[in-house]
mmCIF file of C-alpha atoms in Angstrom:
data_model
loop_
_atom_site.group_PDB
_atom_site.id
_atom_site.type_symbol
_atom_site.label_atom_id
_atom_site.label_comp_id
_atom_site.label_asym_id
_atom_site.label_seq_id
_atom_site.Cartn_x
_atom_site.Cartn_y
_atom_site.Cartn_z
ATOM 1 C CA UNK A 1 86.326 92.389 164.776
ATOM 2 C CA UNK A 2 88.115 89.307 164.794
ATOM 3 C CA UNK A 3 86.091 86.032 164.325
ATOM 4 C CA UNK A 4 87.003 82.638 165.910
ATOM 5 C CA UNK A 5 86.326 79.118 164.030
ATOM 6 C CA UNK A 6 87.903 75.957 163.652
ATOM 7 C CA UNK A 7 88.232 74.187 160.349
ATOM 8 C CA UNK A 8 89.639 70.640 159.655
ATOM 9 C CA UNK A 9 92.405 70.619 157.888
ATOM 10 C CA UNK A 10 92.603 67.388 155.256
ATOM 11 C CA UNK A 11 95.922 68.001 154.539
ATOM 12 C CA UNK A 12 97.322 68.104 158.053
ATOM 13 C CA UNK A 13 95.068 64.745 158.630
ATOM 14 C CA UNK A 14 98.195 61.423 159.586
ATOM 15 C CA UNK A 15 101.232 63.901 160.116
ATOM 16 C CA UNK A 16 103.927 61.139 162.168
ATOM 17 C CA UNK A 17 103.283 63.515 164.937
ATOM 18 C CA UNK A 18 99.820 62.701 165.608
ATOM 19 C CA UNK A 19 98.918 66.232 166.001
ATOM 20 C CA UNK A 20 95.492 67.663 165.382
ATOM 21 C CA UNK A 21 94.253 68.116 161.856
ATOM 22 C CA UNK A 22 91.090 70.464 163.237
ATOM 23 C CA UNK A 23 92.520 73.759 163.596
ATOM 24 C CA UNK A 24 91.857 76.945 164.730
ATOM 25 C CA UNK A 25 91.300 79.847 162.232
ATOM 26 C CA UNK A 26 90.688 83.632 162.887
ATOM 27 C CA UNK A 27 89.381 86.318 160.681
ATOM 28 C CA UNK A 28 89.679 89.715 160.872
ATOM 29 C CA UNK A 29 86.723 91.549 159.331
ATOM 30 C CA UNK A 30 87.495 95.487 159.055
ATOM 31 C CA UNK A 31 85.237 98.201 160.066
ATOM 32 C CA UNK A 32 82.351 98.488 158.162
ATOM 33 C CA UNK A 33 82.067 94.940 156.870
ATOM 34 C CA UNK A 34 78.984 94.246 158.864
ATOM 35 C CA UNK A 35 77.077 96.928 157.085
ATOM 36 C CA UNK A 36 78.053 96.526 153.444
ATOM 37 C CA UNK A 37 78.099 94.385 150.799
ATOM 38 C CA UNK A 38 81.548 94.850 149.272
ATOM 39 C CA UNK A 39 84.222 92.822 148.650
ATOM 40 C CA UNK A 40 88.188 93.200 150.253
ATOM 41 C CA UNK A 41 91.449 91.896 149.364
ATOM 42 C CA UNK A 42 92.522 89.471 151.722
ATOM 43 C CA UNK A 43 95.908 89.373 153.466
ATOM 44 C CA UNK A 44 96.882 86.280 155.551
ATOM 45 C CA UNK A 45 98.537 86.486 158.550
ATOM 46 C CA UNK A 46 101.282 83.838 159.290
ATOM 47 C CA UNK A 47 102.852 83.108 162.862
ATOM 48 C CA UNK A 48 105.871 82.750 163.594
ATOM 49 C CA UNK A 49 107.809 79.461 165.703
ATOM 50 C CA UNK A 50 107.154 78.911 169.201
ATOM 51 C CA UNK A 51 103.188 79.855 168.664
ATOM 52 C CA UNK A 52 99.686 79.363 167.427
ATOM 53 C CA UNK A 53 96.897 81.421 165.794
ATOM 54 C CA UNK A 54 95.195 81.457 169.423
ATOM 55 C CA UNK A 55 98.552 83.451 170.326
ATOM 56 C CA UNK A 56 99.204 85.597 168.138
ATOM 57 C CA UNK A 57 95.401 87.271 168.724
ATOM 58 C CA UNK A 58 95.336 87.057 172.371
ATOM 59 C CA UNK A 59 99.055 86.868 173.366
ATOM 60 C CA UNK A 60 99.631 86.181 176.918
ATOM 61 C CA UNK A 61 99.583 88.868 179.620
ATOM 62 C CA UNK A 62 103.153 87.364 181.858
ATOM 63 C CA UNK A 63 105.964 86.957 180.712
ATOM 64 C CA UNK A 64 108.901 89.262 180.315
ATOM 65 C CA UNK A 65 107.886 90.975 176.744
ATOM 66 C CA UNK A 66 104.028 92.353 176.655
ATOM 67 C CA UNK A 67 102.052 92.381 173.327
ATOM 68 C CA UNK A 68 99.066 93.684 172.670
ATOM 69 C CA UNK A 69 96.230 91.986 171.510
ATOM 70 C CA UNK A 70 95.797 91.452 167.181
ATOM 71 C CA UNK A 71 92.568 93.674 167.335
ATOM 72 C CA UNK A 72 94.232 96.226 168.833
ATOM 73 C CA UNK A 73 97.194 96.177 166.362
ATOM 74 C CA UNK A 74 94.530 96.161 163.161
ATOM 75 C CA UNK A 75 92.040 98.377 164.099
ATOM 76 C CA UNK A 76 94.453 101.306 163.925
ATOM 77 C CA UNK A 77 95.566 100.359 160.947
ATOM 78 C CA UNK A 78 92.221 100.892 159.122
ATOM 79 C CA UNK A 79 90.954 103.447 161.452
ATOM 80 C CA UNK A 80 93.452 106.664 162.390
ATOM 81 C CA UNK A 81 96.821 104.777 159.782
ATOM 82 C CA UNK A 82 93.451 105.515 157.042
ATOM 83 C CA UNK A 83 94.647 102.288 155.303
ATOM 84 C CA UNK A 84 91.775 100.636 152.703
ATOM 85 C CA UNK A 85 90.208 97.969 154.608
ATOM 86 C CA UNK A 86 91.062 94.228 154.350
ATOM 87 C CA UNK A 87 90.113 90.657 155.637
ATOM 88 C CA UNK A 88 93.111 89.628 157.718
ATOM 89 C CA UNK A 89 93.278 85.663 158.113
ATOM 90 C CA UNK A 90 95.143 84.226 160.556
ATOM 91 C CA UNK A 91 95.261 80.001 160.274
ATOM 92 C CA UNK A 92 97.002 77.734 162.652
ATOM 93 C CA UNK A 93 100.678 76.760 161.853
ATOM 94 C CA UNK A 94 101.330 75.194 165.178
ATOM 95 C CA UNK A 95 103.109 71.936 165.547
ATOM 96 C CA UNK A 96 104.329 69.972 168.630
ATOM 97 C CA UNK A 97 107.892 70.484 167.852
ATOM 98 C CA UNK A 98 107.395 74.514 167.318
ATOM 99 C CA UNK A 99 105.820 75.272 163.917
ATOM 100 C CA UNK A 100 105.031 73.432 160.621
ATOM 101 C CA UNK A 101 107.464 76.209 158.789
ATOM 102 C CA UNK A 102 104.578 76.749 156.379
ATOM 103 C CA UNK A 103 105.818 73.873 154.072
ATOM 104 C CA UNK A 104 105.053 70.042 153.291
ATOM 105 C CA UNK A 105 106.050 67.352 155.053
ATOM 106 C CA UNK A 106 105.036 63.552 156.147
ATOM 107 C CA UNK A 107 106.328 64.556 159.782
ATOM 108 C CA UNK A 108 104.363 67.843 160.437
ATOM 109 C CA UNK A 109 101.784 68.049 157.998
ATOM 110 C CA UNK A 110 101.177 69.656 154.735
ATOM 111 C CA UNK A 111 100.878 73.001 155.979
ATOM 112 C CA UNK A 112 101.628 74.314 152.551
ATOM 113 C CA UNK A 113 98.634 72.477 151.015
ATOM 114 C CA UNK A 114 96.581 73.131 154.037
ATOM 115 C CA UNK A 115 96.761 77.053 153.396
ATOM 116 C CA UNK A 116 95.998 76.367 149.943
ATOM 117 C CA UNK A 117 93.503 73.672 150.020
ATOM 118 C CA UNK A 118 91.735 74.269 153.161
ATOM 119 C CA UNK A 119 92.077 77.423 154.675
ATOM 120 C CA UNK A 120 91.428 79.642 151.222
ATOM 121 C CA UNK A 121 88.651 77.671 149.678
ATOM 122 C CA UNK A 122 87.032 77.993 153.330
ATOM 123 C CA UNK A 123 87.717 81.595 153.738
ATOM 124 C CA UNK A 124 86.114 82.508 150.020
ATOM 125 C CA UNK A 125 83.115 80.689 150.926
ATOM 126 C CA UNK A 126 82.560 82.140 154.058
ATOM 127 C CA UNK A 127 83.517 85.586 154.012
ATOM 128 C CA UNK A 128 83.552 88.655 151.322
ATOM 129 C CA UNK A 129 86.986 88.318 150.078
ATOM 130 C CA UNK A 130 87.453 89.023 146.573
ATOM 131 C CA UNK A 131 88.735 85.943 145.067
ATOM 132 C CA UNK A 132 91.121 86.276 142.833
ATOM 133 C CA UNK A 133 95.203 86.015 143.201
ATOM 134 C CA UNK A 134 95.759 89.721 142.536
ATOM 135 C CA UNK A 135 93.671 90.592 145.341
ATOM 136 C CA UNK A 136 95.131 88.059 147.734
ATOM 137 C CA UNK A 137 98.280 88.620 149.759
ATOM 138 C CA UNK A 138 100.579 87.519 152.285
ATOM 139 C CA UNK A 139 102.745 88.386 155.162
ATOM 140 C CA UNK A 140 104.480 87.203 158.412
ATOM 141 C CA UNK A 141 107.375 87.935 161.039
ATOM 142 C CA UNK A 142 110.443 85.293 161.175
ATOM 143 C CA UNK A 143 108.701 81.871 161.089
ATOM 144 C CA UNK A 144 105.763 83.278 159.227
ATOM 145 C CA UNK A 145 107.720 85.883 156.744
ATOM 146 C CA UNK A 146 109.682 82.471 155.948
ATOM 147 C CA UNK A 147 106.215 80.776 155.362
ATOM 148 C CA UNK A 148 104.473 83.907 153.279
ATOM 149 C CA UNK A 149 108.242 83.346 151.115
ATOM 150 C CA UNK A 150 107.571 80.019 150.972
ATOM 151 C CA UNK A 151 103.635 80.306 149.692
ATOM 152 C CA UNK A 152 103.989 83.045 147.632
ATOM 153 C CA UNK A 153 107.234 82.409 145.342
ATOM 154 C CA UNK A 154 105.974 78.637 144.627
ATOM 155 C CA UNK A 155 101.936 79.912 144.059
ATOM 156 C CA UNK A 156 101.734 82.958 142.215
ATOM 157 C CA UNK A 157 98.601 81.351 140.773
ATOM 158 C CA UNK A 158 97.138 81.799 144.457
ATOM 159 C CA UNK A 159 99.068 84.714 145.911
ATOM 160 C CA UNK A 160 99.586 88.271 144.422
ATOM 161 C CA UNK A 161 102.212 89.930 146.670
ATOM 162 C CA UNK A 162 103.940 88.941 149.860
ATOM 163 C CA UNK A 163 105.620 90.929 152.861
ATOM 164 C CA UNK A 164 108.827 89.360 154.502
ATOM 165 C CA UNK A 165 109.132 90.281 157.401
ATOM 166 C CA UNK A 166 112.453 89.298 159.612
ATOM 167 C CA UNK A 167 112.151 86.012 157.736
ATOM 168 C CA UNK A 168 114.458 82.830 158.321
ATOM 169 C CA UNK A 169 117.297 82.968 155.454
ATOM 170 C CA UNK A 170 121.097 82.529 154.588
ATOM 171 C CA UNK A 171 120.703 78.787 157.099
ATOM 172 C CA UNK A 172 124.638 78.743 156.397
ATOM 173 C CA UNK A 173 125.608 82.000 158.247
ATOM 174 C CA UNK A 174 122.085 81.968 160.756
ATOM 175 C CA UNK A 175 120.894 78.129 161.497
ATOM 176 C CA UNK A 176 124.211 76.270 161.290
ATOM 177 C CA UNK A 177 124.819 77.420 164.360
ATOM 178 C CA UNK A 178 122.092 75.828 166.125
ATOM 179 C CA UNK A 179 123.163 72.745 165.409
ATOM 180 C CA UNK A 180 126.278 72.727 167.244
ATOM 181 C CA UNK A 181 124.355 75.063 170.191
ATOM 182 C CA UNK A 182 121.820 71.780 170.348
ATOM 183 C CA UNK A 183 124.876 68.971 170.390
ATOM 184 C CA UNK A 184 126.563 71.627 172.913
ATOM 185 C CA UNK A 185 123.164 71.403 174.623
ATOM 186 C CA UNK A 186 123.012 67.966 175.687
ATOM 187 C CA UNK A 187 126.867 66.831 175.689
ATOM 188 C CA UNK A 188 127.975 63.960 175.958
ATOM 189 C CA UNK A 189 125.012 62.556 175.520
ATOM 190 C CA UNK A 190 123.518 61.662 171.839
ATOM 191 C CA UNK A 191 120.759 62.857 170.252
ATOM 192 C CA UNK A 192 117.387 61.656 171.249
ATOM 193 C CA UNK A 193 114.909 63.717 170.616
ATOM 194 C CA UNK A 194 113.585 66.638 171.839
ATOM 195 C CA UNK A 195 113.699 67.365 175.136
ATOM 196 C CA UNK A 196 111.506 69.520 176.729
ATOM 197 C CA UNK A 197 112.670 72.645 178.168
ATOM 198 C CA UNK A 198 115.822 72.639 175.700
ATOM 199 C CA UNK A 199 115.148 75.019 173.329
ATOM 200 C CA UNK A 200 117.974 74.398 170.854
ATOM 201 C CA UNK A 201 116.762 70.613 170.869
ATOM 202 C CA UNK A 202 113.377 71.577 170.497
ATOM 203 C CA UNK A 203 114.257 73.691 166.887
ATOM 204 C CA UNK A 204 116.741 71.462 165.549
ATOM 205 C CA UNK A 205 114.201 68.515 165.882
ATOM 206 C CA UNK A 206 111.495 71.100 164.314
ATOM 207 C CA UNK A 207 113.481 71.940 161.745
ATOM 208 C CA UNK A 208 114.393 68.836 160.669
ATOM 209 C CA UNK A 209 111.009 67.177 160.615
ATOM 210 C CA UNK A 210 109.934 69.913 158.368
ATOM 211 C CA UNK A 211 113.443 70.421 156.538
ATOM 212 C CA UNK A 212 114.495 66.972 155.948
ATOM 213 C CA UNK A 213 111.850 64.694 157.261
ATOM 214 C CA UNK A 214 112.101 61.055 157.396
ATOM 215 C CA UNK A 215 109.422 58.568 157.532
ATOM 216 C CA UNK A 216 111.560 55.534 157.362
ATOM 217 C CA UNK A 217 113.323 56.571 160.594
ATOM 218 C CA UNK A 218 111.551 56.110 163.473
ATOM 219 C CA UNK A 219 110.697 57.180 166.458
ATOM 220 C CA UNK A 220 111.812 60.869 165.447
ATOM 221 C CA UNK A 221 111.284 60.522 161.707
ATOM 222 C CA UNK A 222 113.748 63.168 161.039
ATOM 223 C CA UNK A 223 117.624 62.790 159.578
ATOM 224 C CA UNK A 224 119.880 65.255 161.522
ATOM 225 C CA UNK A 225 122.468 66.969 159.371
ATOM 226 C CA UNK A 226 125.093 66.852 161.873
ATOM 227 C CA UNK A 227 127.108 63.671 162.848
ATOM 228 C CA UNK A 228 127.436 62.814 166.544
ATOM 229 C CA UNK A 229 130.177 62.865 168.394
ATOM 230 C CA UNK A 230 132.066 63.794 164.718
ATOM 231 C CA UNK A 231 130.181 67.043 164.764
ATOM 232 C CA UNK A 232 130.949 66.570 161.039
ATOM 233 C CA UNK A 233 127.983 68.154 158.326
ATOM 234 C CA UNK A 234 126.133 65.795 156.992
ATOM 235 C CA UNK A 235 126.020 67.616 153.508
ATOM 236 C CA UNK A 236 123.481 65.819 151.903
ATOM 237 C CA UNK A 237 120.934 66.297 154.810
ATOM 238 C CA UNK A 238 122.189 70.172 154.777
ATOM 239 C CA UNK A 239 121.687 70.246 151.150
ATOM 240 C CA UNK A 240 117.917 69.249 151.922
ATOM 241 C CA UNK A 241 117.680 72.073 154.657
ATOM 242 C CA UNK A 242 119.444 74.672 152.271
ATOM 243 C CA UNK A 243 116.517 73.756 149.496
ATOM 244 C CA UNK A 244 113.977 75.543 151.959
ATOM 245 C CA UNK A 245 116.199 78.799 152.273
ATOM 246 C CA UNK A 246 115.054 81.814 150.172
ATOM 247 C CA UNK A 247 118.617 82.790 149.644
ATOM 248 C CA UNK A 248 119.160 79.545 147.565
ATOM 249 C CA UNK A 249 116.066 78.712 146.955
ATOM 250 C CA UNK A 250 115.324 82.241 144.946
ATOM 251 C CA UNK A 251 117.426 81.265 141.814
ATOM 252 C CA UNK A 252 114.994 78.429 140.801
ATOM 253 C CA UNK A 253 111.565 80.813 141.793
ATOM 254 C CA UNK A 254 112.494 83.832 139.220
ATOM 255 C CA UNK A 255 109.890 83.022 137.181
ATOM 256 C CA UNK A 256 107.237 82.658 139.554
ATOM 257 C CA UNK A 257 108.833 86.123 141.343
ATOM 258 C CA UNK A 258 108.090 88.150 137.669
ATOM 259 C CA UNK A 259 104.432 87.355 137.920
ATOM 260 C CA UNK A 260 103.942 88.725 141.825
ATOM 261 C CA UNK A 261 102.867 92.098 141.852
ATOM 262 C CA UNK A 262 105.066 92.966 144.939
ATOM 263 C CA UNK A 263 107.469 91.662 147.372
ATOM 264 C CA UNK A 264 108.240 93.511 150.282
ATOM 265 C CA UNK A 265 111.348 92.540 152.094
ATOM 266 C CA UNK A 266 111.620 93.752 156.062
ATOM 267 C CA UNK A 267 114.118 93.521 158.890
ATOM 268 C CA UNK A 268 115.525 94.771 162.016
ATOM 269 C CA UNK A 269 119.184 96.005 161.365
ATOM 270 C CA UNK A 270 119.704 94.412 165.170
ATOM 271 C CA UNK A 271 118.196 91.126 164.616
ATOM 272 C CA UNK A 272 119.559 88.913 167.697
ATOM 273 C CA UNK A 273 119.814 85.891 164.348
ATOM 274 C CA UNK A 274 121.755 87.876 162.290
ATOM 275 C CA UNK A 275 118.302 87.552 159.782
ATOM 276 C CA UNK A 276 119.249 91.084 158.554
ATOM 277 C CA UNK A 277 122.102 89.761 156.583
ATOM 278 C CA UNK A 278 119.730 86.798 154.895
ATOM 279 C CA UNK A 279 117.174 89.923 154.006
ATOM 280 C CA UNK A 280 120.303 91.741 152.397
ATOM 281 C CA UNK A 281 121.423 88.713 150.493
ATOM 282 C CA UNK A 282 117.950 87.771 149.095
ATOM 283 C CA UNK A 283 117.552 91.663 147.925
ATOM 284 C CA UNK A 284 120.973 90.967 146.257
ATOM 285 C CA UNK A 285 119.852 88.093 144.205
ATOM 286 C CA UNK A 286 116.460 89.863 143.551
ATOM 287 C CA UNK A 287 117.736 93.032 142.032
ATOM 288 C CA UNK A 288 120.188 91.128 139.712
ATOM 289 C CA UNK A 289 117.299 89.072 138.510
ATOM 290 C CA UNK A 290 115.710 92.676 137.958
ATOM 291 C CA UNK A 291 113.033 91.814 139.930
ATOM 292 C CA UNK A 292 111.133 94.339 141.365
ATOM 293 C CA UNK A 293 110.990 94.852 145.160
ATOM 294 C CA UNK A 294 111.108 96.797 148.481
ATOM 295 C CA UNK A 295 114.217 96.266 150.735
ATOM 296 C CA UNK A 296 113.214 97.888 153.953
ATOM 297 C CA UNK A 297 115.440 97.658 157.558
ATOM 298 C CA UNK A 298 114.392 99.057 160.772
ATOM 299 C CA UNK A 299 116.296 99.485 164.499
ATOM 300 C CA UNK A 300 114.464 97.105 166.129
ATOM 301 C CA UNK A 301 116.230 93.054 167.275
ATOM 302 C CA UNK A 302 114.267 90.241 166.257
ATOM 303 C CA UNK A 303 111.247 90.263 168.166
ATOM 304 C CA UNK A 304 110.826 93.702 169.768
ATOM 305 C CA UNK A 305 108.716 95.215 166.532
ATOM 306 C CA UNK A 306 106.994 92.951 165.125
ATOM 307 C CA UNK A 307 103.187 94.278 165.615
ATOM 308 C CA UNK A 308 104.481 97.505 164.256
ATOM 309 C CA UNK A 309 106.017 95.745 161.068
ATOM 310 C CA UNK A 310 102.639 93.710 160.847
ATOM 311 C CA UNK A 311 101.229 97.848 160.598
ATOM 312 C CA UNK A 312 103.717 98.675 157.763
ATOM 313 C CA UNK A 313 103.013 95.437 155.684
ATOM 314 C CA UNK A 314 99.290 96.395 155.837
ATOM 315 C CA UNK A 315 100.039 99.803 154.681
ATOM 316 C CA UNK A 316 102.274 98.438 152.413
ATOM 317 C CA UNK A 317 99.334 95.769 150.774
ATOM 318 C CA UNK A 318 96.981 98.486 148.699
ATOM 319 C CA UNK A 319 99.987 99.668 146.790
ATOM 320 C CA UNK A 320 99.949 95.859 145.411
ATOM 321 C CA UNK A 321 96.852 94.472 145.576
ATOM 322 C CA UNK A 322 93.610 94.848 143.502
ATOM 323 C CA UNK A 323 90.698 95.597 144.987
ATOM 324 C CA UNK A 324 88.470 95.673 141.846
ATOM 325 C CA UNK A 325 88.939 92.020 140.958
ATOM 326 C CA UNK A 326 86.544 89.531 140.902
#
């Protein structure tokens, strides 16, 4: 059963964007939960780019790729997959521009603090999680996987274990491209914004409010890390993107990786963003830290299997979380 709220959000209240600080926030409560009094690990749910909480539970029924709904992708999972029951949370990542990336920033929104701050606190009080870090985990596919990285290797103090899943890594080799795809978008013409309907504008503008934000720069509020008509890299600005990327980013984290109980790293060998290769890379640097982990790949492209990779993370969570703590 999947339970619908909304929940305002403190630390998404005055992002530049003027988006909503009340947020949606689903719950997943596994079978049996009505009727007991026990307590469950908790495992939240991050979406990816593009979407919204509201989506990811009741995708839509067009389009050219069908997805089932959430319930239908959990209730297996603790039902006929036999996996020990969890709370699945699912809070609201959405932005205007495509996603708040699951980190801080005056643009956006704090999403980072929001999950922390708001959405945790809220779901302890309200539900039967067991609340404690070793019994708290999370996951997500490509936006979301980026986001649980993101979460879990700078709060170890809130989060126990984490499953990556298709995750945005390596920017050099996968998102430097998308600059140059954008400026190739709207040649000759500068850069003004996003324009609607152009998705390469639409992520490099995302991106960059969340990557390198700028309040002092109106009306966008964002420094791009590409010169126009140059095409030259604005290092410094790329330097602030790179910061974000778990490949880089993983070197100054090793001490908050030794303290997770499990990381869980999982991609599609045929990833249409090349994400396999930032997945392969990050595995690198973790097993010559000798930090313990899972390196998993799959055949699927970027997209096509990601409700059956949300299944293997949740099989994947009782190996690393407790569910005696209290």
């Amino acid at each position: 059963m999947i339970i619908h709220t909304r929940i305002e959000g403190s630390h998404l209240a005055g992002n530049l964007l003027g988006d909503p600080s009340e947020r949606d926030l689903f719950v997943y409560v596994p079978p049996g939960y009505e009727e007991s009094d026990r307590r469950y690990p908790a495992a939240y749910l991050l979406h990816a780019y593009g979407s919204t909480a509201e989506q990811l539970v009741t995708p839509a029924t067009d389009g050219q790729r069908w997805s089932p709904p959430l319930e239908d992708v959990l209730d297996p999972v603790f039902g006929r997959m036999g996996v020990a029951p969890m709370i699945v949370v699912i809070p609201d990542g959405w932005s205007r521009w495509g996603c708040g990336q699951w980190v801080d920033s005056p643009v956006t929104g704090r999403f980072e603090q929001y999950a922390l701050h708001d959405v945790i606190p809220y779901v302890d009080d309200a539900y039967r999680t067991l609340p404690a870090p070793r019994s708290r985990g999370v996951f997500g596919f490509s936006s979301g996987g980026f986001g649980a990285w993101n979460l879990a290797s700078r709060n170890p103090d809130v989060f126990s274990a984490m499953a990556v899943l298709s995750a945005d890594t390596f920017l050099d080799m996968t998102h430097k491209v998308i600059l140059y795809k954008y400026l190739d978008s709207i040649w000759p013409e500068a850069p003004n914004g996003p324009v609607e309907g152009n998705e390469w504008s639409e992520i490099v503008y995302d991106y960059s409010a969340t990557y390198s934000p700028n309040p002092d720069n109106p009306p966008y509020y964002v420094d791009l890390p590409v010169a126009f008509p140059s095409g030259e890299l604005i290092q410094e600005i790329w330097n602030r993107w790179l910061s974000f990327d778990p490949v880089v980013n993983v070197h100054d984290r090793l001490d908050n990786l030794r303290k997770l109980s499990g990381i869980l790293l999982d991609a599609g060998f045929n990833d249409d963003y090349n994400l396999h290769w930032g997945h392969r890379l990050l595995s690198h640097h973790l097993t010559q830290a000798g930090i313990a982990h899972e390196h998993r790949e799959n055949p699927g492209n970027h997209g096509g299997r990601h409700r059956e990779r949300y299944q293997v993370a949740l099989e994947w969570f009782p190996q690393v979380l407790d569910r005696d703590a209290i």
